[in-house]
Short mmCIF file of N, CA, C and O in Angstrom, two decimals:
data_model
loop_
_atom_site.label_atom_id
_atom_site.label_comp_id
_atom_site.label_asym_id
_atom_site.label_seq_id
_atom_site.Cartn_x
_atom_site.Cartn_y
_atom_site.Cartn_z
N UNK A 1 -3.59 3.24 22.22
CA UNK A 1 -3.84 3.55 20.81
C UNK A 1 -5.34 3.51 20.57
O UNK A 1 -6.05 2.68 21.14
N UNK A 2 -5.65 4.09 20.04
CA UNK A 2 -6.74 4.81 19.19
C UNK A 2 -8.16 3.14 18.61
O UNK A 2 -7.88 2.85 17.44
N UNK A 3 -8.96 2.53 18.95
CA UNK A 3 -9.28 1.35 18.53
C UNK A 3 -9.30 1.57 16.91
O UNK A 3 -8.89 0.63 16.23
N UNK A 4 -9.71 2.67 16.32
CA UNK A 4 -10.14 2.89 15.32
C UNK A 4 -8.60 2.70 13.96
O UNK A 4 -8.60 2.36 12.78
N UNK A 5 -7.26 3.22 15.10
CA UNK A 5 -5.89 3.35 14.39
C UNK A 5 -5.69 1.51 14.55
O UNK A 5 -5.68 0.67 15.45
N UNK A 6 -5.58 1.57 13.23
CA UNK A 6 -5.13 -0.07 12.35
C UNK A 6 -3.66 -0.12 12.61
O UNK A 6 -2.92 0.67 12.04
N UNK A 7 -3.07 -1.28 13.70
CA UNK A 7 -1.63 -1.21 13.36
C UNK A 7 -0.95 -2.01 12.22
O UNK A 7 0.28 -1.98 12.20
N UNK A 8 -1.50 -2.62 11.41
CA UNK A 8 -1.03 -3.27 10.07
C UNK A 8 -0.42 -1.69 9.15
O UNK A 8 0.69 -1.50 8.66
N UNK A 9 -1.56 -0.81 9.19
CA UNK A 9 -1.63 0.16 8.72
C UNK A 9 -0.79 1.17 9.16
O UNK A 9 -0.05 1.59 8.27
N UNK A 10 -0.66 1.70 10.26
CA UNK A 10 0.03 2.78 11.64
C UNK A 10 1.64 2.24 10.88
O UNK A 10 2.25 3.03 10.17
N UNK A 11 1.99 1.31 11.05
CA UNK A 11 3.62 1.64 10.33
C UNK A 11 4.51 2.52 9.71
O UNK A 11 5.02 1.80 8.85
N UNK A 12 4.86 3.27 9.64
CA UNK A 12 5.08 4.06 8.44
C UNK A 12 5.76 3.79 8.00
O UNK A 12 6.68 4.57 8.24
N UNK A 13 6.10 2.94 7.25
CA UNK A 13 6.85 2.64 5.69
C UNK A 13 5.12 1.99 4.94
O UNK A 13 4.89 2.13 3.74
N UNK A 14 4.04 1.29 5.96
CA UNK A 14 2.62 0.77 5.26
C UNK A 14 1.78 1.86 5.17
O UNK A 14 0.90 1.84 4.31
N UNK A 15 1.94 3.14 6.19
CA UNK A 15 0.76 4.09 5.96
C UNK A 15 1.61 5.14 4.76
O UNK A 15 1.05 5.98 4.06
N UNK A 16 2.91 4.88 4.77
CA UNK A 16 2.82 5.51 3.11
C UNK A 16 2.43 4.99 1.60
O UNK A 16 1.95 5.62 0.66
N UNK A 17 2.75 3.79 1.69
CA UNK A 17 2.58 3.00 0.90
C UNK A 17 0.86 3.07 0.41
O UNK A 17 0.47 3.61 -0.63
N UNK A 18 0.14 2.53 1.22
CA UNK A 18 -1.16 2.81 1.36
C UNK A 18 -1.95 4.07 0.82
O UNK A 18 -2.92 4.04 0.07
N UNK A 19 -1.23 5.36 1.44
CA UNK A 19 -1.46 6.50 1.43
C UNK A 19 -1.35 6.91 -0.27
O UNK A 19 -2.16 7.44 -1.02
N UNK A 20 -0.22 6.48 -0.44
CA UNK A 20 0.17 6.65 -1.91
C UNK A 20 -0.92 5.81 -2.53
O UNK A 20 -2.00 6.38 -2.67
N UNK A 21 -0.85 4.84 -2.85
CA UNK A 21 -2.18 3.82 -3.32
C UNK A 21 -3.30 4.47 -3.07
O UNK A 21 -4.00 3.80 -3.83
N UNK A 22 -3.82 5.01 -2.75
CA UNK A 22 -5.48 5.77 -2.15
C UNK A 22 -5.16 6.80 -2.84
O UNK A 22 -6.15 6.90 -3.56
N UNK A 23 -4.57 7.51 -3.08
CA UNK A 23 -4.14 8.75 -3.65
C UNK A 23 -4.04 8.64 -4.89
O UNK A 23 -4.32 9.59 -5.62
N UNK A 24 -3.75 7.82 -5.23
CA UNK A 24 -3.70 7.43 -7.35
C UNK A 24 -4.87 7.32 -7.61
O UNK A 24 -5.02 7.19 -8.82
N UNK A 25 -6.41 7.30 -6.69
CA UNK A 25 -7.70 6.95 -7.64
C UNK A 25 -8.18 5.24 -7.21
O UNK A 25 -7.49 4.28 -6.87
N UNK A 26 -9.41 5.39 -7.38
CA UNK A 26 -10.01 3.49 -6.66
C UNK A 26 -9.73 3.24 -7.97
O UNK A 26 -9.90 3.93 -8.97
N UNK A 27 -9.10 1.73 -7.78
CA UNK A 27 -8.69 0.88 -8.69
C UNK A 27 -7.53 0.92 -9.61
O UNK A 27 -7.27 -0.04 -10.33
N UNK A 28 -6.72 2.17 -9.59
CA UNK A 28 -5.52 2.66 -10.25
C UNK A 28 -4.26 1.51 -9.67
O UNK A 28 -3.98 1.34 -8.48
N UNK A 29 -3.70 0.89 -10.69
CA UNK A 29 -2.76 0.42 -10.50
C UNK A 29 -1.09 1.21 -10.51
O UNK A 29 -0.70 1.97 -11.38
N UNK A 30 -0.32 0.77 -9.28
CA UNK A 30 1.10 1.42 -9.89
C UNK A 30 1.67 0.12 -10.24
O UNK A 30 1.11 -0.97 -10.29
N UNK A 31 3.09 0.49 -10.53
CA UNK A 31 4.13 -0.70 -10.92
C UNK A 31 5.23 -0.52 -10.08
O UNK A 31 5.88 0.53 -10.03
N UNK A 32 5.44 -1.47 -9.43
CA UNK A 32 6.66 -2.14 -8.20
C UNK A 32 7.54 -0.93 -8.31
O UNK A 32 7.73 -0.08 -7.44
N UNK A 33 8.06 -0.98 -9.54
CA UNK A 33 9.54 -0.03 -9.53
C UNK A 33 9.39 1.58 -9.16
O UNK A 33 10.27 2.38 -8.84
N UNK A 34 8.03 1.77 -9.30
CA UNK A 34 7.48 3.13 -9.54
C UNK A 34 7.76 3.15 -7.93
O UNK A 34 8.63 3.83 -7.39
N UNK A 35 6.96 2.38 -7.35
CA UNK A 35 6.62 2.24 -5.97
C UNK A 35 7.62 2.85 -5.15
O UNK A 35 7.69 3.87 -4.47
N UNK A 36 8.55 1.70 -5.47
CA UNK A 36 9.86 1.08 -4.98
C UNK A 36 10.90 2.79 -4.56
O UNK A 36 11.49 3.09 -3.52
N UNK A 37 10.70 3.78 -6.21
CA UNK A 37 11.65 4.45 -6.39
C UNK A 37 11.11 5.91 -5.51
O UNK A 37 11.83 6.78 -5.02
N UNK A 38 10.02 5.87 -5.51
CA UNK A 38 8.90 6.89 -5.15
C UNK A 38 9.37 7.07 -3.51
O UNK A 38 9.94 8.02 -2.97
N UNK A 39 8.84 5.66 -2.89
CA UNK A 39 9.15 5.72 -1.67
C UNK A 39 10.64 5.09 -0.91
O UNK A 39 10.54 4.64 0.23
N UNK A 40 11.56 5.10 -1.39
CA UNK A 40 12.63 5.50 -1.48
C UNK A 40 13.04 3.61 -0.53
O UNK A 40 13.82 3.45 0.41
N UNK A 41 12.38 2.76 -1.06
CA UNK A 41 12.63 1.64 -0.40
C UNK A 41 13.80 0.24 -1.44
O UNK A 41 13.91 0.15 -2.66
N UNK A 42 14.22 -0.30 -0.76
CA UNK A 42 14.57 -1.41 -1.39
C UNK A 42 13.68 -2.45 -1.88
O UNK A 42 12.56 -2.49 -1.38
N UNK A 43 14.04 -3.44 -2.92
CA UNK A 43 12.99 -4.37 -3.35
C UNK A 43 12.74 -5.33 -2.11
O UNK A 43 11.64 -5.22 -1.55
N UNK A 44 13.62 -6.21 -1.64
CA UNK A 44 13.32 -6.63 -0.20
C UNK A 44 12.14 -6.27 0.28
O UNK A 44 11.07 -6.88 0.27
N UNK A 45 12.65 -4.39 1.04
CA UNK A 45 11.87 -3.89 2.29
C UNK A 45 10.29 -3.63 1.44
O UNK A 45 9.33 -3.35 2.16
N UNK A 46 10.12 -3.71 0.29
CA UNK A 46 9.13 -3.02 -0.26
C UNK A 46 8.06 -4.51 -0.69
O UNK A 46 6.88 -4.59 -0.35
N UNK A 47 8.67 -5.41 -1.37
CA UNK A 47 8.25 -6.57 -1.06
C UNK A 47 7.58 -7.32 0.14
O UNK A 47 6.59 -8.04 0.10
N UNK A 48 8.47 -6.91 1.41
CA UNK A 48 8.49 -7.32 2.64
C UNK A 48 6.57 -6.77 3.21
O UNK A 48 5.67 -7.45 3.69
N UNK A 49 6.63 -5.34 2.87
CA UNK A 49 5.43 -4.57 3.21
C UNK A 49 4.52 -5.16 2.56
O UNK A 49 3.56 -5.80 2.98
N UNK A 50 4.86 -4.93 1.45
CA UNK A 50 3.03 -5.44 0.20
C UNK A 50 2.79 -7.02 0.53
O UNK A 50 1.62 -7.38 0.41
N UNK A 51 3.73 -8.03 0.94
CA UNK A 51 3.52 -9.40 1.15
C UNK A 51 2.46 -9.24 2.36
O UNK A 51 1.42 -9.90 2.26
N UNK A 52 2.71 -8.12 3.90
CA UNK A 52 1.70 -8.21 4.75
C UNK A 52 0.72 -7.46 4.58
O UNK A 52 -0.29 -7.66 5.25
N UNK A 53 0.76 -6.30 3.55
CA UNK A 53 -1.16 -5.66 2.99
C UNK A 53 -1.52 -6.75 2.22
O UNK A 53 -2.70 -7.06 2.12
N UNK A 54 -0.73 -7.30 1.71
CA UNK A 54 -1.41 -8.51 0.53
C UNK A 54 -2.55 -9.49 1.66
O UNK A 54 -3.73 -9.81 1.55
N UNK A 55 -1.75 -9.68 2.47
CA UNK A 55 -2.09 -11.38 3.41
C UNK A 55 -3.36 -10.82 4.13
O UNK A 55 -4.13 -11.63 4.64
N UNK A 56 -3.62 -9.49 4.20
CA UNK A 56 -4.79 -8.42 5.15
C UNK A 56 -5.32 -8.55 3.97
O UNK A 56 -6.32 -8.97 4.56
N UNK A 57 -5.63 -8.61 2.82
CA UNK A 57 -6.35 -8.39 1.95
C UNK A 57 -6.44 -6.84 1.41
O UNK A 57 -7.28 -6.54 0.57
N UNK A 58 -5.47 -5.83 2.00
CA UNK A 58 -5.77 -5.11 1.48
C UNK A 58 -5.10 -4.25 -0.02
O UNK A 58 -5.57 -3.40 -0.78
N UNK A 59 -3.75 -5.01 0.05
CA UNK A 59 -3.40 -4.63 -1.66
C UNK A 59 -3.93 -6.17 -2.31
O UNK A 59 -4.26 -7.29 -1.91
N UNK A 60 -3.74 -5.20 -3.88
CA UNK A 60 -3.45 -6.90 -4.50
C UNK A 60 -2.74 -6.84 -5.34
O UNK A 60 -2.86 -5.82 -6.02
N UNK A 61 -1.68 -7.83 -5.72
CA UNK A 61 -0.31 -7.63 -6.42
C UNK A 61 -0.58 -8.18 -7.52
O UNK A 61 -1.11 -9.29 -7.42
N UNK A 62 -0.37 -7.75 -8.70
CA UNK A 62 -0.57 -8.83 -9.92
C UNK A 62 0.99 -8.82 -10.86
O UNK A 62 1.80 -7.89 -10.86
N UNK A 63 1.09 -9.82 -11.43
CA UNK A 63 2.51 -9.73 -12.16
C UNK A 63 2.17 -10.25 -13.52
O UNK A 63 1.24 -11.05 -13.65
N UNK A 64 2.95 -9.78 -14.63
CA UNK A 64 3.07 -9.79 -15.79
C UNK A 64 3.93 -9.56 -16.80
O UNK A 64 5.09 -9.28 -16.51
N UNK A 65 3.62 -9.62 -17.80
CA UNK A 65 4.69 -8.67 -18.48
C UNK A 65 4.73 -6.97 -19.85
O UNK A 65 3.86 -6.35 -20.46
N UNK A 66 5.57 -6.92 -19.79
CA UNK A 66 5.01 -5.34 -20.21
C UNK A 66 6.42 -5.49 -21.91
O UNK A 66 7.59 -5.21 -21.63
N UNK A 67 6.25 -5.72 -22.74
CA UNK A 67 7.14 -6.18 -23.71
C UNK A 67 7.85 -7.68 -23.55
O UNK A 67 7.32 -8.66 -24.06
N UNK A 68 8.90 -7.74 -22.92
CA UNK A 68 9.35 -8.68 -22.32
C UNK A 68 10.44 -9.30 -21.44
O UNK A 68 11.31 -10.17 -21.42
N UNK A 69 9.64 -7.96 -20.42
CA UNK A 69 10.48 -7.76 -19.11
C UNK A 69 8.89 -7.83 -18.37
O UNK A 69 7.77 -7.35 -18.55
N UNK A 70 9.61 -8.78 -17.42
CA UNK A 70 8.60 -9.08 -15.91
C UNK A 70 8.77 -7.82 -15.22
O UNK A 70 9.82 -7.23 -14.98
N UNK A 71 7.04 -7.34 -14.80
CA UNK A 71 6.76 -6.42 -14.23
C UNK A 71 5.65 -6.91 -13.23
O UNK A 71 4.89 -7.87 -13.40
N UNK A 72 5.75 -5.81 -11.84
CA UNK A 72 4.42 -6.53 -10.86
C UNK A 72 3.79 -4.96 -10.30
O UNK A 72 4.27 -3.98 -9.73
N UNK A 73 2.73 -5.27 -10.72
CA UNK A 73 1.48 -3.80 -10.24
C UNK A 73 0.82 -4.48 -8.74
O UNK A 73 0.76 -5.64 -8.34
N UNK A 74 0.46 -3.45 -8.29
CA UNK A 74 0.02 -3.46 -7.17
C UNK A 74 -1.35 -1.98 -7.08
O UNK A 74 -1.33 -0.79 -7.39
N UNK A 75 -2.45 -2.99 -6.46
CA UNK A 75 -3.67 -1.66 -6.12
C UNK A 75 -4.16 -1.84 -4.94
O UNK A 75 -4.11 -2.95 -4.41
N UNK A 76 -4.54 -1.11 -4.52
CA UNK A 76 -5.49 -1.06 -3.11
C UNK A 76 -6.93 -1.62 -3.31
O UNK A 76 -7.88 -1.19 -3.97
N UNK A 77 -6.80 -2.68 -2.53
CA UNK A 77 -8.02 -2.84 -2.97
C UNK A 77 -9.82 -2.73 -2.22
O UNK A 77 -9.70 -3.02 -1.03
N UNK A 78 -10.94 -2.49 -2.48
CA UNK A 78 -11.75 -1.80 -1.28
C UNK A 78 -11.63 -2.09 -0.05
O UNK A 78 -11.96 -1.17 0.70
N UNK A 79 -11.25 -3.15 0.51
CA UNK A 79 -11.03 -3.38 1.84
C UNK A 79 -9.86 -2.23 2.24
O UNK A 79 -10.05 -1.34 3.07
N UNK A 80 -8.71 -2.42 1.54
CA UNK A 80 -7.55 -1.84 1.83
C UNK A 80 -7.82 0.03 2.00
O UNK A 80 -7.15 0.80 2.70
N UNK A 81 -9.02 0.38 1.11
CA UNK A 81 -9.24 1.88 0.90
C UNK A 81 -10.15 1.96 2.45
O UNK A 81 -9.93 2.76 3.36
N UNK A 82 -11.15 0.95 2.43
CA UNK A 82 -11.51 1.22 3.43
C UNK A 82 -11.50 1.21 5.00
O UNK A 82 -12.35 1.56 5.83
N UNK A 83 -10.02 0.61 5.13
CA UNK A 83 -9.22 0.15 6.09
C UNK A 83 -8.52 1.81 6.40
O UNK A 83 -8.90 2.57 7.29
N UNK A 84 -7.50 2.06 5.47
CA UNK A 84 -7.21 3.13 5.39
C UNK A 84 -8.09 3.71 5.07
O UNK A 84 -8.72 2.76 4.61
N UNK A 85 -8.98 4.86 4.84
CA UNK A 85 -9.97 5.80 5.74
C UNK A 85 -10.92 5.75 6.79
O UNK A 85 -11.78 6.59 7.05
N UNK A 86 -10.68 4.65 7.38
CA UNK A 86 -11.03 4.24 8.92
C UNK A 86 -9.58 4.72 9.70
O UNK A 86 -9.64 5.28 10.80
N UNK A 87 -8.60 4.50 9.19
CA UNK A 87 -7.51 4.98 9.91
C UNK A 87 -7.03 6.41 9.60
O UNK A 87 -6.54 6.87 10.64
N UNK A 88 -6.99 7.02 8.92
CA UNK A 88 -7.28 8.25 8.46
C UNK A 88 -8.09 9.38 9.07
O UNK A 88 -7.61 10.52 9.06
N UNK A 89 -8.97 9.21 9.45
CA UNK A 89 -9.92 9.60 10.17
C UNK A 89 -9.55 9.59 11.43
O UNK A 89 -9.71 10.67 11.99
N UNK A 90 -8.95 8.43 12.30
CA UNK A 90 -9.05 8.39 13.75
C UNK A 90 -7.51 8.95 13.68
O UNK A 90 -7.38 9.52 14.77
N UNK A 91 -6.66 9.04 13.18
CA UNK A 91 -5.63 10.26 13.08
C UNK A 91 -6.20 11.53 13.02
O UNK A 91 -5.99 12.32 13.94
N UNK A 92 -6.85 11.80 12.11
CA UNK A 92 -7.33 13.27 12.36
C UNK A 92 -8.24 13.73 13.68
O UNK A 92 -8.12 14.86 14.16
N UNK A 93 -9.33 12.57 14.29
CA UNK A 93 -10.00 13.00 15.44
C UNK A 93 -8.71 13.30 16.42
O UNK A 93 -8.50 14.35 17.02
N UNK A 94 -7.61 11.68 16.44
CA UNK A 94 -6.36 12.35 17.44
C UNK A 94 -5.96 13.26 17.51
O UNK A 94 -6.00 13.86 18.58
N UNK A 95 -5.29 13.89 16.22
CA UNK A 95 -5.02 15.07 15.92
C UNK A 95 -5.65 16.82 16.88
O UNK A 95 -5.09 17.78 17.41
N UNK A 96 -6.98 16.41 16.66
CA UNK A 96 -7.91 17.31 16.66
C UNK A 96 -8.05 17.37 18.04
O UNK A 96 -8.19 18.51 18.48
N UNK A 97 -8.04 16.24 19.06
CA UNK A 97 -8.08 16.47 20.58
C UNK A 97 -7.31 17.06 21.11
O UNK A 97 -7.39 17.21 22.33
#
């Protein structure tokens, strides 16, 4: 593998996740359910993922409430953007060889 390809990242259920997050804009928050429904995961398996970008530092999860129903956002945060387009990149050089 590639030194440059991140396997925290290389997963794919995390390089979508990620992918999606980088793609909303730096600093754009989504909300769990959005996440959840988008990428077609269970709360578990989707939980399961953001608990190990969380622990890398590269999401960050915040919880709250939105009327008064508990809700939890999640963003990428610069490490995480710049983690993923370090990996991004050495996919495309692979690609390209």
């Amino acid at each position: 593998m590639d030194p440059a390809l991140d396997p925290l990242i290389h997963q794919e259920t995390r390089l979508r996740l990620v992918a999606l997050l980088a793609g909303l804009g730096e600093g754009a928050e989504a909300e769990f359910g959005w996440l959840q429904g988008v990428l077609g995961l269970s709360e578990g398996n989707l939980s399961s993922h953001l608990r190990r970008l969380e622990e890398a530092g590269y999401v960050e999860v915040r919880k709250g409430y939105q009327g008064r129903r508990p809700r939890t956002w999640v963003r990428l945060t610069p490490k995480g953007r710049a983690a993923y387009e370090a990996h991004r990149q050495a996919l495309l050089r692979l690609l390209g060889a």
